PDB file of C-alpha atoms in Angstrom:
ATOM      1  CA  UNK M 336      11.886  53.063  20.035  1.00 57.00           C
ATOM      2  CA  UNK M 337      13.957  52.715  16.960  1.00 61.00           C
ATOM      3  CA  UNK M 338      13.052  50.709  13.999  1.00 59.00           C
ATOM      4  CA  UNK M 339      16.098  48.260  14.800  1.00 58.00           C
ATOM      5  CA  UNK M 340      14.684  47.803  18.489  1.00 57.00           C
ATOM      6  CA  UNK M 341      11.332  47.108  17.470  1.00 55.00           C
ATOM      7  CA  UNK M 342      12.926  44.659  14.804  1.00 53.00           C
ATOM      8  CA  UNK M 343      14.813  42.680  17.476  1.00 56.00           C
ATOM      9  CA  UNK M 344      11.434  42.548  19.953  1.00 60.00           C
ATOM     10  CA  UNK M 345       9.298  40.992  17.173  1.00 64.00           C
ATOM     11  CA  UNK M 346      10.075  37.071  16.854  1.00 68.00           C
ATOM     12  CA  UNK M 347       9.370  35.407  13.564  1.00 69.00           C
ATOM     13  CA  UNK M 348       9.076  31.404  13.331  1.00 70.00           C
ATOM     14  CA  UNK M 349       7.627  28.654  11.244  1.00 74.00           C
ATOM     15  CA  UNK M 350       6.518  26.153  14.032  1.00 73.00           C
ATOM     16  CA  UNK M 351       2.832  26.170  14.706  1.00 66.00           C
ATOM     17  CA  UNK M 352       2.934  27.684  18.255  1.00 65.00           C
ATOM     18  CA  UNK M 353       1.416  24.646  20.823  1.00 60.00           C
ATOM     19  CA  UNK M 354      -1.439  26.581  21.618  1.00 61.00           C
ATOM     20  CA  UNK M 355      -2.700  25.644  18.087  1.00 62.00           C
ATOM     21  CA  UNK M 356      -0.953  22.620  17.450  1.00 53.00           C
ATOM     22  CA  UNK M 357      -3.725  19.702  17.183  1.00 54.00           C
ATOM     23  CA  UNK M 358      -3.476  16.180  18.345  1.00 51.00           C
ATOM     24  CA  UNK M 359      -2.631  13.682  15.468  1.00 53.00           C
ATOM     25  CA  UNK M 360      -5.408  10.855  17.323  1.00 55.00           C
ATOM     26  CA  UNK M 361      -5.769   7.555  15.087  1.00 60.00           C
ATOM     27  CA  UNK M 362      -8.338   7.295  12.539  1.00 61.00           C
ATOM     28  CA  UNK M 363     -10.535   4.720  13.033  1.00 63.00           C
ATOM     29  CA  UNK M 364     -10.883   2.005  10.604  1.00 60.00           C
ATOM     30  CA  UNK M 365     -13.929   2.489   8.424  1.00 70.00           C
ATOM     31  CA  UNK M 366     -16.733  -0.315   8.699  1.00 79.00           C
ATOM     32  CA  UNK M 367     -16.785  -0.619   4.961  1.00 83.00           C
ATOM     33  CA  UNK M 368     -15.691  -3.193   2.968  1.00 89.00           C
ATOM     34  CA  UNK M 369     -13.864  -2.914  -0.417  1.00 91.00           C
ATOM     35  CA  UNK M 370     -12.469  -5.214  -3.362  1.00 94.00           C
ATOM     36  CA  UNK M 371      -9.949  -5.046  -5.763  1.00 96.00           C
ATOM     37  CA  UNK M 372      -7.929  -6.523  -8.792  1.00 97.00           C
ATOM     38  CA  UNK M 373      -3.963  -6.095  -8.546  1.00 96.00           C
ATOM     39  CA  UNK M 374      -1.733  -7.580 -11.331  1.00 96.00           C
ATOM     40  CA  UNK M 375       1.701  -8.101 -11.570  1.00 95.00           C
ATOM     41  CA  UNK M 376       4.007 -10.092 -13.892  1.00 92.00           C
ATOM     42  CA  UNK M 377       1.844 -13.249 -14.756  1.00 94.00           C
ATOM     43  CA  UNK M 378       0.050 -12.904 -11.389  1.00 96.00           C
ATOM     44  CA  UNK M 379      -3.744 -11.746 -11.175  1.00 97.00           C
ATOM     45  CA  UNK M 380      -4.514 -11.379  -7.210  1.00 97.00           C
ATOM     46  CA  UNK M 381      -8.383 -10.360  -6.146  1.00 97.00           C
ATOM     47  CA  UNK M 382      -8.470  -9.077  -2.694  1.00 96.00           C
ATOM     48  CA  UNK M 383     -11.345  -8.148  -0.626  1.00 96.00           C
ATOM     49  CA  UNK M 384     -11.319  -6.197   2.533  1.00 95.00           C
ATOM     50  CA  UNK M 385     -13.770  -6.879   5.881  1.00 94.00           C
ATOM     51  CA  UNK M 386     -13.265  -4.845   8.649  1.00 93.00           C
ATOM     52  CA  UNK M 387     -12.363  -7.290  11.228  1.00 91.00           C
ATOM     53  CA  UNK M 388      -9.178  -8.303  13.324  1.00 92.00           C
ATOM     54  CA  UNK M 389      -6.548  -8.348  10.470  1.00 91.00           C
ATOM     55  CA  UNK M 390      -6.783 -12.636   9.426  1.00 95.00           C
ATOM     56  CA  UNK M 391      -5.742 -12.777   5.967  1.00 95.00           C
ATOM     57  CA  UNK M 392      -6.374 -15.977   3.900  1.00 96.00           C
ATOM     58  CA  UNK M 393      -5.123 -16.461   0.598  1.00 96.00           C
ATOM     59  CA  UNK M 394      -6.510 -19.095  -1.531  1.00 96.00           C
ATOM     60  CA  UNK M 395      -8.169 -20.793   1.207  1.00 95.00           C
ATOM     61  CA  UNK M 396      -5.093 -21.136   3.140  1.00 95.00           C
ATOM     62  CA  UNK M 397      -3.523 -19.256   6.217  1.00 95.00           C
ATOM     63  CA  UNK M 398      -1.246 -15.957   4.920  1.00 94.00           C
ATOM     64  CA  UNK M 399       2.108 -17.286   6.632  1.00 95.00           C
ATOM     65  CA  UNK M 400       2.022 -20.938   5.737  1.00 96.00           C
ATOM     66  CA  UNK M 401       1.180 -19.462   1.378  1.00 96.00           C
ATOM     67  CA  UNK M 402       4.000 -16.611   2.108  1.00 96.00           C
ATOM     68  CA  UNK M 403       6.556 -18.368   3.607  1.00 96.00           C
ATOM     69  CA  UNK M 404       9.403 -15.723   3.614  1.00 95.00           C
ATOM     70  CA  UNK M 405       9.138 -12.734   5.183  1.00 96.00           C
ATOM     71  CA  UNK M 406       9.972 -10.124   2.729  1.00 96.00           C
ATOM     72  CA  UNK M 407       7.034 -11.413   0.869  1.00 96.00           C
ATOM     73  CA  UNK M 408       5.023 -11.195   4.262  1.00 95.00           C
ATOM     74  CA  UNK M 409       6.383  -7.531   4.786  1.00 96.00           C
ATOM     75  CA  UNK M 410       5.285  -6.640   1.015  1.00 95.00           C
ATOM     76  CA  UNK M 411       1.930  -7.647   1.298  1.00 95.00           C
ATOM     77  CA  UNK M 412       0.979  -5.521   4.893  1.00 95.00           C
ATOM     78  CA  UNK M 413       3.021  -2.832   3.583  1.00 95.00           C
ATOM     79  CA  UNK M 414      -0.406  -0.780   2.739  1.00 94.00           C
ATOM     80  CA  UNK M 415      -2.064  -1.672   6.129  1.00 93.00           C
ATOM     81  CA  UNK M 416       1.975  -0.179   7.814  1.00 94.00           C
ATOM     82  CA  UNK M 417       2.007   2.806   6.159  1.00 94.00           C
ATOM     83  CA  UNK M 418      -2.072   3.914   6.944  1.00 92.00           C
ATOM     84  CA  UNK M 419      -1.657   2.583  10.728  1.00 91.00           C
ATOM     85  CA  UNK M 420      -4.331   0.183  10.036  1.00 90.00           C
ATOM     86  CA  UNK M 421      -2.894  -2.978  11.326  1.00 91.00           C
ATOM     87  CA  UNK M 422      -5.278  -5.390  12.386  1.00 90.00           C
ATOM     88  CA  UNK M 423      -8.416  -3.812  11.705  1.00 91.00           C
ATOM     89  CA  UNK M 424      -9.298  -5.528   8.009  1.00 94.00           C
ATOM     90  CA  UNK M 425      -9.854  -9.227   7.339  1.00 94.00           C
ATOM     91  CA  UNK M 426      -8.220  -9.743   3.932  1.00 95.00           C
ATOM     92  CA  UNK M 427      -9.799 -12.528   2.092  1.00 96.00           C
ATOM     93  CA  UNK M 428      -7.833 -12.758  -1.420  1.00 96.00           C
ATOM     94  CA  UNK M 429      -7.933 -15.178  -4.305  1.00 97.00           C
ATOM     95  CA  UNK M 430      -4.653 -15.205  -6.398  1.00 97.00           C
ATOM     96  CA  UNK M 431      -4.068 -17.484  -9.800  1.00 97.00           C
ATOM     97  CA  UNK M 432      -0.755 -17.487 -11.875  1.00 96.00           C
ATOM     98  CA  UNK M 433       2.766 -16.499 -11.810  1.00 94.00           C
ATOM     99  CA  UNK M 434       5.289 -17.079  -9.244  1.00 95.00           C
ATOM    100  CA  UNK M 435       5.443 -16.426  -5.611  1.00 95.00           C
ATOM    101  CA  UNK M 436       7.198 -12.733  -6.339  1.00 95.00           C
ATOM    102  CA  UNK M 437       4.779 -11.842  -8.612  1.00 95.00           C
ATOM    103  CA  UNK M 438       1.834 -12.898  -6.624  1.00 96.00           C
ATOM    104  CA  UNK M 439       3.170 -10.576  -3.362  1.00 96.00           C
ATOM    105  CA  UNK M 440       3.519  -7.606  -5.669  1.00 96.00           C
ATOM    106  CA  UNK M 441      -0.250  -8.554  -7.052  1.00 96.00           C
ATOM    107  CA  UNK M 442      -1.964  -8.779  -3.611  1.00 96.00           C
ATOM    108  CA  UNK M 443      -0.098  -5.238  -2.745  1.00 97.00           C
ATOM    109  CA  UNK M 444      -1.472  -3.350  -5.173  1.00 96.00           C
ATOM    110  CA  UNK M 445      -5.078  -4.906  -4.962  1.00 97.00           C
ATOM    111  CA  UNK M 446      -4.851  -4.184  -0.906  1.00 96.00           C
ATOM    112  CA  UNK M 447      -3.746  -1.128  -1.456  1.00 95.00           C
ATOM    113  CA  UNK M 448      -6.317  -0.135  -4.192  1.00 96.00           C
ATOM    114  CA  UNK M 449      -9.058  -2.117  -1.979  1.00 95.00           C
ATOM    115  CA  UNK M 450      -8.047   0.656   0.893  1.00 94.00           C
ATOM    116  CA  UNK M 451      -8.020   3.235  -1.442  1.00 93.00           C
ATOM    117  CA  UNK M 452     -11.758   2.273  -2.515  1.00 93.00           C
ATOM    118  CA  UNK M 453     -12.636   2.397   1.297  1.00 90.00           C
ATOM    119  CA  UNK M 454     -11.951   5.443   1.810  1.00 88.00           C
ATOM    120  CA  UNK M 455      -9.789   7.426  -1.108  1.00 87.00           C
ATOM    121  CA  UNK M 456     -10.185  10.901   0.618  1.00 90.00           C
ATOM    122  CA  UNK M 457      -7.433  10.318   3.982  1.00 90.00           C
ATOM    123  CA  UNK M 458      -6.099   7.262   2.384  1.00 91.00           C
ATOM    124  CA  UNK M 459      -4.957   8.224  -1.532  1.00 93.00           C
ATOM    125  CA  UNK M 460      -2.128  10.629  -0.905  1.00 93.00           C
ATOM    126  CA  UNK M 461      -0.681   8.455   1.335  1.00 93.00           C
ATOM    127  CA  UNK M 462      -0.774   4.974  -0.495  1.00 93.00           C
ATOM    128  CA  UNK M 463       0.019   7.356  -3.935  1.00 93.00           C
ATOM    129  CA  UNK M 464       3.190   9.094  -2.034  1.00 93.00           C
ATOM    130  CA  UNK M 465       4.792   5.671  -0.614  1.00 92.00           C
ATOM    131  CA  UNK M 466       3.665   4.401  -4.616  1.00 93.00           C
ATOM    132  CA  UNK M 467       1.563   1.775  -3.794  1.00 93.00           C
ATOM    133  CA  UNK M 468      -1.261   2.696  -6.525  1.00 94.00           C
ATOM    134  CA  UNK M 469       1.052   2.620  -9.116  1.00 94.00           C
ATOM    135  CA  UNK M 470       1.235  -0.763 -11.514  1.00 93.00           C
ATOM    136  CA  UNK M 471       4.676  -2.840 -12.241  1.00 92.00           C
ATOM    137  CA  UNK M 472       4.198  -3.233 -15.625  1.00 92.00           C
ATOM    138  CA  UNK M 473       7.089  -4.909 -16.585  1.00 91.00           C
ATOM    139  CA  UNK M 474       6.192  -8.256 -17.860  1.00 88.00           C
ATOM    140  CA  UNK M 475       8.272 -11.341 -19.583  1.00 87.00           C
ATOM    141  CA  UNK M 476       9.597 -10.336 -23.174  1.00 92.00           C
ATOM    142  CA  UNK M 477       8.658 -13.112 -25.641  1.00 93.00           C
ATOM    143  CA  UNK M 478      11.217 -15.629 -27.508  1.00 94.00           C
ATOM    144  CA  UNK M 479      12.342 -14.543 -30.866  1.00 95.00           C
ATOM    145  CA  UNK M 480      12.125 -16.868 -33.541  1.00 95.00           C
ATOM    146  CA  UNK M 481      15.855 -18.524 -34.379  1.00 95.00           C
ATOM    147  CA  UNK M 482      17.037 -17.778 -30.985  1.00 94.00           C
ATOM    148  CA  UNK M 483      16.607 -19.483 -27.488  1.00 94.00           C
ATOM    149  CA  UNK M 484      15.187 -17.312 -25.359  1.00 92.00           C
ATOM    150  CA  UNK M 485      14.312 -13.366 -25.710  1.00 92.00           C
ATOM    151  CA  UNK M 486      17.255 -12.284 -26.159  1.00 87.00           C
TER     152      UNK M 486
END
């Protein structure tokens, strides 16, 4: 055989073959609880996580009727979507200050850094990636003196 043939026999390819190829099964939820602080704007929101069947209360009051709109609703289990962990933590969280904005982006990041506690090996890179673990620190800019507002 020629070098050319034996070129053309040989296939080269970058796809594990399916012989080797392993099953992507879901992770089971860790029976371990975790807390955390998140902050954002005037907003200081501490969550803590219990593995459970995914009931969330915020300040003593049912998630849906404190978050009223959706986005908000969709901001908050954002960490829970992206880790495929939907309904398997009771989120117990206490938030004080700032607006209703604010207090979804505070509860985020102290759910996400909660799950991140729990288990920061599989979890980190994912909840880092998607930018989760990552503070807002943007904040209101105080008034100047002889002027209205800031600026």
């Amino acid at each position: 055989m020629t070098e050319e043939q034996t070129v053309a026999t040989e296939s080269y390819t970058t796809e594990t073959p399916a012989s080797q190829a392993t099953a992507a099964a879901p992770r089971p939820a860790l029976t371990v609880p975790g807390a955390a602080v998140g902050r954002r704007k005037q907003a200081i929101a501490r969550a803590r996580l219990v593995p459970g069947s995914g009931t969330m209360t915020v300040n003593g009051r049912e998630f849906a009727e404190y978050f009223p709109n959706k986005l908000h609703q969709q901001l908050i289990t954002d960490p829970f979507t992206v880790l495929e962990l939907n309904g398997s933590y009771d989120v117990i969280a206490r938030i004080v200050g700032g607006g209703p904005s604010g207090q979804a982006g505070a509860l985020r990041l102290a759910i996400a850094r909660a799950l991140n506690e729990i288990d920061a090996e599989h979890n980190r890179p994912t909840l880092k990636k998607a930018g989760f673990l990552s503070r807002d620190a943007r904040i209101k800019e105080r008034q100047k003196a002889g002027l209205k507002k800031a600026r």
